[in-house]
Short mmCIF file of C-alpha atoms in Angstrom, two decimals:
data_model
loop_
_atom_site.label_atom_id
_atom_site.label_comp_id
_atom_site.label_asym_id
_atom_site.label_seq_id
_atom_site.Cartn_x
_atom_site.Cartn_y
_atom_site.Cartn_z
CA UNK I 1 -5.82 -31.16 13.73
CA UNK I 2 -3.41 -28.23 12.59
CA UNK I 3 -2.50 -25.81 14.99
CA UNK I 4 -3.84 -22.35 14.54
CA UNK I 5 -1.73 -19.37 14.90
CA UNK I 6 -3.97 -15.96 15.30
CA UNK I 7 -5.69 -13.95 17.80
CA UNK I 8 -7.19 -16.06 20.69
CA UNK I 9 -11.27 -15.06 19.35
CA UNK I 10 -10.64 -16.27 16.40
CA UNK I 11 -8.95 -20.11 17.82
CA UNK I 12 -12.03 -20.54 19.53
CA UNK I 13 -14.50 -19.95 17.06
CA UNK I 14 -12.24 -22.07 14.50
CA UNK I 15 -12.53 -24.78 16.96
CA UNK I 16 -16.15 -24.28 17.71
CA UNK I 17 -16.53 -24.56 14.17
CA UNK I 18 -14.80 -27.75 13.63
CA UNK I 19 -16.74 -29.23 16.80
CA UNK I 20 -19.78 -28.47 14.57
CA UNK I 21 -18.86 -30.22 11.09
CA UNK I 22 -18.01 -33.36 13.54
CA UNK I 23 -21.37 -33.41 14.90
CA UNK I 24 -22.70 -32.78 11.59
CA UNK I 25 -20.80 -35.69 9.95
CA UNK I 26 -21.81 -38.15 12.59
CA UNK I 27 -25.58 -37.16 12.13
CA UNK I 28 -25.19 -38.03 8.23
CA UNK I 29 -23.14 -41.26 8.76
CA UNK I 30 -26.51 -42.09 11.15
CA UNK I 31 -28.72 -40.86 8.82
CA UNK I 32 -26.98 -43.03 6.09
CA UNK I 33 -26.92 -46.31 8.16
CA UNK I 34 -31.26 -45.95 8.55
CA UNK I 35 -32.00 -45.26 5.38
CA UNK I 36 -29.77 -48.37 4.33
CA UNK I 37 -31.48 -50.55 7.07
CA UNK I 38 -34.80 -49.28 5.84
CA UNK I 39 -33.93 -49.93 1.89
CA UNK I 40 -33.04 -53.74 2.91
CA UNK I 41 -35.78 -55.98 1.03
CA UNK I 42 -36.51 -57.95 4.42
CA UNK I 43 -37.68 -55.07 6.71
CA UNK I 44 -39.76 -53.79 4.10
CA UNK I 45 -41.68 -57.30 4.00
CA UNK I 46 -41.30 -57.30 7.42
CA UNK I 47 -43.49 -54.13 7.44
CA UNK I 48 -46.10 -54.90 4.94
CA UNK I 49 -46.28 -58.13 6.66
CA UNK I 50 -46.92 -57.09 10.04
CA UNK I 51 -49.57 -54.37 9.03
CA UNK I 52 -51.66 -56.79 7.09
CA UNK I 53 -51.30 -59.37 9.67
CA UNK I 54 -53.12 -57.39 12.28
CA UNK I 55 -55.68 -55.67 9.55
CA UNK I 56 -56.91 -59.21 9.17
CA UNK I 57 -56.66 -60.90 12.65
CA UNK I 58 -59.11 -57.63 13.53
CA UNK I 59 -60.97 -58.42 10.57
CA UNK I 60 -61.82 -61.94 11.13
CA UNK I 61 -62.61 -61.17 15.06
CA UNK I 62 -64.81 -58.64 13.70
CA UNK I 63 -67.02 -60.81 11.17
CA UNK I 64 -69.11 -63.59 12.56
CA UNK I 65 -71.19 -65.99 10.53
CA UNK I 66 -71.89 -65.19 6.63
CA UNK I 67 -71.69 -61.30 5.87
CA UNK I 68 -71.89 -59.58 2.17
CA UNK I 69 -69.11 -58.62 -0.01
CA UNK I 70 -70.14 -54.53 0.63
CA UNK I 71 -70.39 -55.42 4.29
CA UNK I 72 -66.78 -56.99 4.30
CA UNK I 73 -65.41 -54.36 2.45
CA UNK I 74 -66.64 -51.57 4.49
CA UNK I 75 -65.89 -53.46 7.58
CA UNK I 76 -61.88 -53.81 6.09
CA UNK I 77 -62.08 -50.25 5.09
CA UNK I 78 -63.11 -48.95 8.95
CA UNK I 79 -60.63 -51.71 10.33
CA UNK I 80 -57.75 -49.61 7.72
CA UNK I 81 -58.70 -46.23 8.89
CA UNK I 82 -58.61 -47.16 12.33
CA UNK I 83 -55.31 -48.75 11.83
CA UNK I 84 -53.96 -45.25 10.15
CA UNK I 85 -55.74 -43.24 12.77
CA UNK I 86 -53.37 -44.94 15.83
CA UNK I 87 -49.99 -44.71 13.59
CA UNK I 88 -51.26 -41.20 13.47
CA UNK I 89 -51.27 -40.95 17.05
CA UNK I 90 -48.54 -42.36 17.57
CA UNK I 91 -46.41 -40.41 15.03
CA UNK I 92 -47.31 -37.01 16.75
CA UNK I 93 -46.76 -38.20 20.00
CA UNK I 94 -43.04 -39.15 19.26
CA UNK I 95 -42.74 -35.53 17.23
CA UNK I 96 -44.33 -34.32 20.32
CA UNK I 97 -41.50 -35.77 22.91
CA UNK I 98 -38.81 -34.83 20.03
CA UNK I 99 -40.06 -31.10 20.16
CA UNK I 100 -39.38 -31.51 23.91
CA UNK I 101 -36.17 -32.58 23.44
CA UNK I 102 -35.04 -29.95 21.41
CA UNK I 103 -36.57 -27.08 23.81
CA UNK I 104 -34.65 -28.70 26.42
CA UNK I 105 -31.67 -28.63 24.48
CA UNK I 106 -32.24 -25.22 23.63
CA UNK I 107 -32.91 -23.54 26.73
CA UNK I 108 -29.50 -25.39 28.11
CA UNK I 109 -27.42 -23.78 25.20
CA UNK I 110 -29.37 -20.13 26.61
CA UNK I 111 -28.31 -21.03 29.76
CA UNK I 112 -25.00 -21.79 29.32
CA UNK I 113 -24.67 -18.22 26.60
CA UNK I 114 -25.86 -16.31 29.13
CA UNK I 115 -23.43 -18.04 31.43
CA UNK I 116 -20.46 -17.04 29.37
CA UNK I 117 -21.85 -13.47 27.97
CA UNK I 118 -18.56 -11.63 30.30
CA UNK I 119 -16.14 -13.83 28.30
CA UNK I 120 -14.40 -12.62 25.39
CA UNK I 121 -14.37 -16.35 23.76
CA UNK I 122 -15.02 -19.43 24.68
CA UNK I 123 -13.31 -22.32 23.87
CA UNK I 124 -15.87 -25.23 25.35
CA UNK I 125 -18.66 -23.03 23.44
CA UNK I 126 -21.94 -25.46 22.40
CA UNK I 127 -22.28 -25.95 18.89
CA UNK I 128 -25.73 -23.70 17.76
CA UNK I 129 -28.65 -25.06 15.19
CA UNK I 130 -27.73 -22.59 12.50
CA UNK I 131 -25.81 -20.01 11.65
CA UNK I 132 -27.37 -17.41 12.41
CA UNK I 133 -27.35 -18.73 16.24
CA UNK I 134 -23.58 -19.30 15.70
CA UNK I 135 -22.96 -15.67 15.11
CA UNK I 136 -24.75 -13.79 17.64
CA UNK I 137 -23.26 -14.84 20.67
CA UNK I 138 -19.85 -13.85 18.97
CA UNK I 139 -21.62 -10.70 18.45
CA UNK I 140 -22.69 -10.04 21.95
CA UNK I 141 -19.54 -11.12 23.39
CA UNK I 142 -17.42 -8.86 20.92
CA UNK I 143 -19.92 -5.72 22.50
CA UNK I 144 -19.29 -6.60 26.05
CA UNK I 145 -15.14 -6.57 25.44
CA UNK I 146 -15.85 -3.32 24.14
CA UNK I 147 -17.95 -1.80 26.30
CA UNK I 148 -15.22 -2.90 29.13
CA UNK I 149 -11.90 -2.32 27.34
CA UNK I 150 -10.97 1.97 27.47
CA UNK I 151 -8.20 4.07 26.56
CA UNK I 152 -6.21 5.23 28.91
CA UNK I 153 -5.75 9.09 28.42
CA UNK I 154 -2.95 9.54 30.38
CA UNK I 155 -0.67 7.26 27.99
CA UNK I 156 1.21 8.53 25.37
CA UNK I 157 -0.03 7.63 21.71
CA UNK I 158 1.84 10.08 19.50
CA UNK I 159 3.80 7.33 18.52
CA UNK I 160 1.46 5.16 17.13
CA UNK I 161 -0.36 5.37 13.51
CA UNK I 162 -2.83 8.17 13.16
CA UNK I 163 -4.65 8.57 9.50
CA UNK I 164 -6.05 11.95 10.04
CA UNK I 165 -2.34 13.60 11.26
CA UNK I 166 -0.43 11.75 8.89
CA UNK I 167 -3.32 12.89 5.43
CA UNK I 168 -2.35 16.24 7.29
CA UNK I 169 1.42 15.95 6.90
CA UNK I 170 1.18 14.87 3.92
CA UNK I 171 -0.86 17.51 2.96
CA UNK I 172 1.58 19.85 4.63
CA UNK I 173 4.30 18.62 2.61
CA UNK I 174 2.63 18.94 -0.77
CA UNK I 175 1.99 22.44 0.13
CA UNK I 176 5.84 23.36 0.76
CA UNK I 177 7.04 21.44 -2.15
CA UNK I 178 4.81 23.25 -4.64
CA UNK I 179 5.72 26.73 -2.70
CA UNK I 180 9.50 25.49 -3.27
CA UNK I 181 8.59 24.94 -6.51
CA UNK I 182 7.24 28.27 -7.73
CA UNK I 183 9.76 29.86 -5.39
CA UNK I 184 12.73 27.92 -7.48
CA UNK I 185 11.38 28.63 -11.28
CA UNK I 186 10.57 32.55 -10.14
CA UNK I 187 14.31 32.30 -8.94
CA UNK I 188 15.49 30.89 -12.34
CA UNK I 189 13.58 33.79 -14.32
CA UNK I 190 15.18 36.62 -12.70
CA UNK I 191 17.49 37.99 -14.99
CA UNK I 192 21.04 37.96 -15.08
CA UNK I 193 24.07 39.84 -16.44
CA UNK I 194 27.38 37.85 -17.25
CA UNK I 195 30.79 39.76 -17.98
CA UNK I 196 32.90 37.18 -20.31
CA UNK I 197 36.11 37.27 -22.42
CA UNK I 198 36.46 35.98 -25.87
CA UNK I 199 39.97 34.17 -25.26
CA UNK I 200 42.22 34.02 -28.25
CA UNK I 201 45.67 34.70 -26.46
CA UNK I 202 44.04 38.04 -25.56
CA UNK I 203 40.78 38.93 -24.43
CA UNK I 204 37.73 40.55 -25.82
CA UNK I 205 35.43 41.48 -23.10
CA UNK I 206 31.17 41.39 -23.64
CA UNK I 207 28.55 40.74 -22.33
CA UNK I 208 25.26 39.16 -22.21
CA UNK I 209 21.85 38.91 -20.69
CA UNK I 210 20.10 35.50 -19.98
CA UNK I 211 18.28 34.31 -16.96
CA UNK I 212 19.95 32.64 -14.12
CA UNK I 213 18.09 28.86 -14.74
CA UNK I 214 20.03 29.00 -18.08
CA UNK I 215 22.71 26.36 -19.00
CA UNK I 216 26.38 27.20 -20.17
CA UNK I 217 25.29 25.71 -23.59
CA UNK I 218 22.72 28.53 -23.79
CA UNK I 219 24.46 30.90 -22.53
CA UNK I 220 27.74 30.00 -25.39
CA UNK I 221 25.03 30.06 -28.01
CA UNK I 222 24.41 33.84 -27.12
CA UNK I 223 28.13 34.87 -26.89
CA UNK I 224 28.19 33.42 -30.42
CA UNK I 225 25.55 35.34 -31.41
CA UNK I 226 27.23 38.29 -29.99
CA UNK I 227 30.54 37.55 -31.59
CA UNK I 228 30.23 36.39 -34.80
CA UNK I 229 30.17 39.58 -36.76
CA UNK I 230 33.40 40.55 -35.96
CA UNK I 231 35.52 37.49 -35.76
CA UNK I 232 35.29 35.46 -38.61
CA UNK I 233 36.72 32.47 -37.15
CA UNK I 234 33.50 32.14 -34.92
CA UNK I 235 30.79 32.29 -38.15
CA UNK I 236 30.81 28.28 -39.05
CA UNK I 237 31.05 27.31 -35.11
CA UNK I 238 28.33 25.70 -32.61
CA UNK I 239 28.02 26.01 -29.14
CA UNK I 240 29.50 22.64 -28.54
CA UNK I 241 32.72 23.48 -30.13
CA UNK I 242 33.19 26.45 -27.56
CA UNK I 243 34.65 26.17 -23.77
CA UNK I 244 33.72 28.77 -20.90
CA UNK I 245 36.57 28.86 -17.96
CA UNK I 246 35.79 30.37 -14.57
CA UNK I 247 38.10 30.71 -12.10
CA UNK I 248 40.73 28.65 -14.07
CA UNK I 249 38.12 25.77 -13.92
CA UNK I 250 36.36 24.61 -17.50
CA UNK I 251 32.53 24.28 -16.71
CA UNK I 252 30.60 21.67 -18.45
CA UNK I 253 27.66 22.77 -20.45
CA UNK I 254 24.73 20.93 -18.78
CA UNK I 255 25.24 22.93 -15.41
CA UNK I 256 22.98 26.47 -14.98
CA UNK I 257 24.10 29.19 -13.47
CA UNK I 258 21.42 28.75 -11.25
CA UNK I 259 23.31 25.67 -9.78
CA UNK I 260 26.29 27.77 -8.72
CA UNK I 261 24.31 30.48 -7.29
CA UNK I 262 22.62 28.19 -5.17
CA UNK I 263 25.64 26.23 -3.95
CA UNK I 264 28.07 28.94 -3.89
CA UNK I 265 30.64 27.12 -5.89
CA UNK I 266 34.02 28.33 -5.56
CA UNK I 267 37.01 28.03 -8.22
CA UNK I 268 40.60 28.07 -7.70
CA UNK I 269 40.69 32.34 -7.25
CA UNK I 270 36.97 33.07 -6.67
CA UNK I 271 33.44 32.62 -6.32
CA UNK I 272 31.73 31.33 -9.59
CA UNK I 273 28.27 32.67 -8.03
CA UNK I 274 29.09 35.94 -9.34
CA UNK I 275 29.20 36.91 -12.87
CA UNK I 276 30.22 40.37 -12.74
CA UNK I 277 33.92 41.46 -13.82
CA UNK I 278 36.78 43.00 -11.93
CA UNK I 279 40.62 43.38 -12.60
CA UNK I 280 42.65 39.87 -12.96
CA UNK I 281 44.17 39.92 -9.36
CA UNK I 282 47.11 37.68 -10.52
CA UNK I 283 47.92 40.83 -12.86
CA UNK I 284 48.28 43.66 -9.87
CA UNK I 285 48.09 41.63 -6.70
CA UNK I 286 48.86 38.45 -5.12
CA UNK I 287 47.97 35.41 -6.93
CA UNK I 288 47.70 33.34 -3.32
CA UNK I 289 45.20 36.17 -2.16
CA UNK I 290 41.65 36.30 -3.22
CA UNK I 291 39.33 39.42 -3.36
CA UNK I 292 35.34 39.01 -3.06
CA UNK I 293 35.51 40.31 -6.90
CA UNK I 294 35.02 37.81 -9.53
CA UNK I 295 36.57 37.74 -12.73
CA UNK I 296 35.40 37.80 -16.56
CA UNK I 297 34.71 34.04 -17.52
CA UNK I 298 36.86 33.03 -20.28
CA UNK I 299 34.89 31.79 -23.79
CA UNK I 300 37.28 30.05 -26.21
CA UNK I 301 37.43 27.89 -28.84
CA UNK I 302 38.21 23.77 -27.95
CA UNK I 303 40.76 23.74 -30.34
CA UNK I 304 42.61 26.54 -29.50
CA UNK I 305 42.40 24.81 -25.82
CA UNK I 306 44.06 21.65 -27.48
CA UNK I 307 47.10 23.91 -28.89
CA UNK I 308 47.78 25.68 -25.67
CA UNK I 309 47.12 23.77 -23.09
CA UNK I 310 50.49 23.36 -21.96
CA UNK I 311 51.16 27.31 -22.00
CA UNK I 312 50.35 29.45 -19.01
CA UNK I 313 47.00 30.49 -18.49
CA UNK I 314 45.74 27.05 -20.01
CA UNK I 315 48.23 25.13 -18.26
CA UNK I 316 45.91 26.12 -14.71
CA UNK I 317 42.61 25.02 -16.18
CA UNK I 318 41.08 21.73 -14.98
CA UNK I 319 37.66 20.39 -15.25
CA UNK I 320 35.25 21.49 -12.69
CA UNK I 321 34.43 18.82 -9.34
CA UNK I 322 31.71 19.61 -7.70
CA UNK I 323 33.34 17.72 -4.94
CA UNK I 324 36.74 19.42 -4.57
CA UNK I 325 37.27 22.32 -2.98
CA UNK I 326 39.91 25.05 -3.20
CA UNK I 327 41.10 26.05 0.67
CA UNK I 328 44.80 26.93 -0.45
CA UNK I 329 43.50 30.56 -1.63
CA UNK I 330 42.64 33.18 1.54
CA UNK I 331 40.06 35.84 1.48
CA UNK I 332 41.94 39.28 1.84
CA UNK I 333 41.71 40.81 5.10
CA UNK I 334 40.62 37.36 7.07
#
């Protein structure tokens, strides 16, 4: 028999189980031997011997000295019927002593259920008529563990799962993330106003309105707008062919200005959170000191990057890293 692995309840009722199929199995292999002993020719002449046998041994003692036909054949006929009559008899006295039997049996199983009602399973369990018997002592037994087992409410449970607190956190956290949510996009709709420089070896300064969850493509798309009608050079362009600088660092277009806002990136002589303009500090100051003031963003063309590159103030531009930062440069008066 395999081994069963599982919660001690359920071993017992697999093994009560099995105990029942082997009873089972023997009663058919019994009940398979009789009928075969029954079927064989020689029994059943046996029988039908033996019963006619006795019909007419009675019959003869019965009849003395010359009787009709009629009267023989009633006489046979009562002889037959008294014949059936005892096998009658004797039939429902052995269905009688069976249906003893089986009460016995019965009211020994009760017994021995009651017996074992405190247990919460029962290995040496008898085997029940039906199935119906098999599952209520399960039943009963299942109750009384219940009824005894308790919490105790001094121990700690907070650790354990709990449906109704975790539907609540998660609840919780839906709540905040769509409060983030709206929070973020109002954020990104406020409106912003950038201060930038059309490079060309000398600057040009504008400036534009946009919102702050703009990208630096969008935003180059409206300084062409803005400058197209009076440099000519600009009129056959796209946004893709134009660079914006901050704080000597070239910004790629996909980023918003949302994204340094938020993260309070920092370039190589100021913050690039803030878009307004002040005086180029490496013009009238220090150029190892920086103020709080930021300066005008630099828009230029990508090929007039490629031709001066190597010339001061190209030669200080590098791609922006979100992961680098610039700690060689000191905040004035700290």
């Amino acid at each position: 028999m395999a081994h069963y692995k599982g919660a001690a309840s359920e071993a017992g009722r697999a093994m009560h189980l099995m105990k029942k199929r082997e009873k089972a199995q023997q009663e058919i292999e019994l009940r398979k031997k009789k009928i075969e002993e029954d079927l064989k020719i020689d029994n059943i002449e046996n029988k039908f011997a033996t019963h006619y046998d006795e019909v007419e041994q009675q019959l003869k003692s019965s009849t003395i000295g010359l009787v009709t036909l009629d009267e023989m054949k009633a006489k046979q006929e009562h002889i037959v019927r008294e014949r059936e009559k005892k096998l009658a008899q004797k039939k429902a006295e052995k269905e009688k002593e069976r249906q003893k039997e089986i009460e016995a049996k019965q009211s020994q199983k009760n017994k021995q259920k009651r017996q074992i009602q405190a247990l919460s399973f029962d290995f040496n369990e008898g085997d029940d008529d039906d199935d119906a018997e098999e599952e209520t002592p399960w039943k009963e037994q299942e109750e009384t563990v219940c009824k005894k087992i308790k919490k105790n409410p001094d121990v700690d449970t907070s650790f354990l799962p709990d449906r109704e607190r975790e539907e609540a956190d998660l609840k919780l956290r839906e709540e905040l993330r769509l409060e983030w949510v709206m929070t973020q996009a109002s954020l990104k709709d406020e409106p912003i106003t950038v201060t930038f420089s059309y490079w060309d070896g000398s600057g040009h300064r504008r400036n534009v309105t946009l919102k702050k969850g703009n990208s630096i493509y969008q935003f180059l798309q409206r300084c062409l707008d803005t400058l197209r009608p009076e440099f000519s050079e600009l009129k056959t362009v796209s946004a893709d062919q134009l660079m914006y600088v901050k704080e000597d660092l070239i910004l790629p277009h996909h980023y918003t200005f949302y994204d340094f806002i938020v993260t309070k990136a920092r370039g190589k002589s100021g913050p690039l959170f803030q878009f307004d303009a002040s005086d180029d500090i490496r013009l009238v100051n220090d150029a190892t000191q920086e103020k709080q003031d930021s300066h005008a963003g630099k828009v230029l063309l990508r090929s007039w990057y490629e031709r001066n590159k190597h010339i001061f103030p190209a030669s200080r531009w590098e791609p922006y890293d979100p992961t680098k930062t610039y700690s060689k440069y000191t905040v004035k008066g700290k």
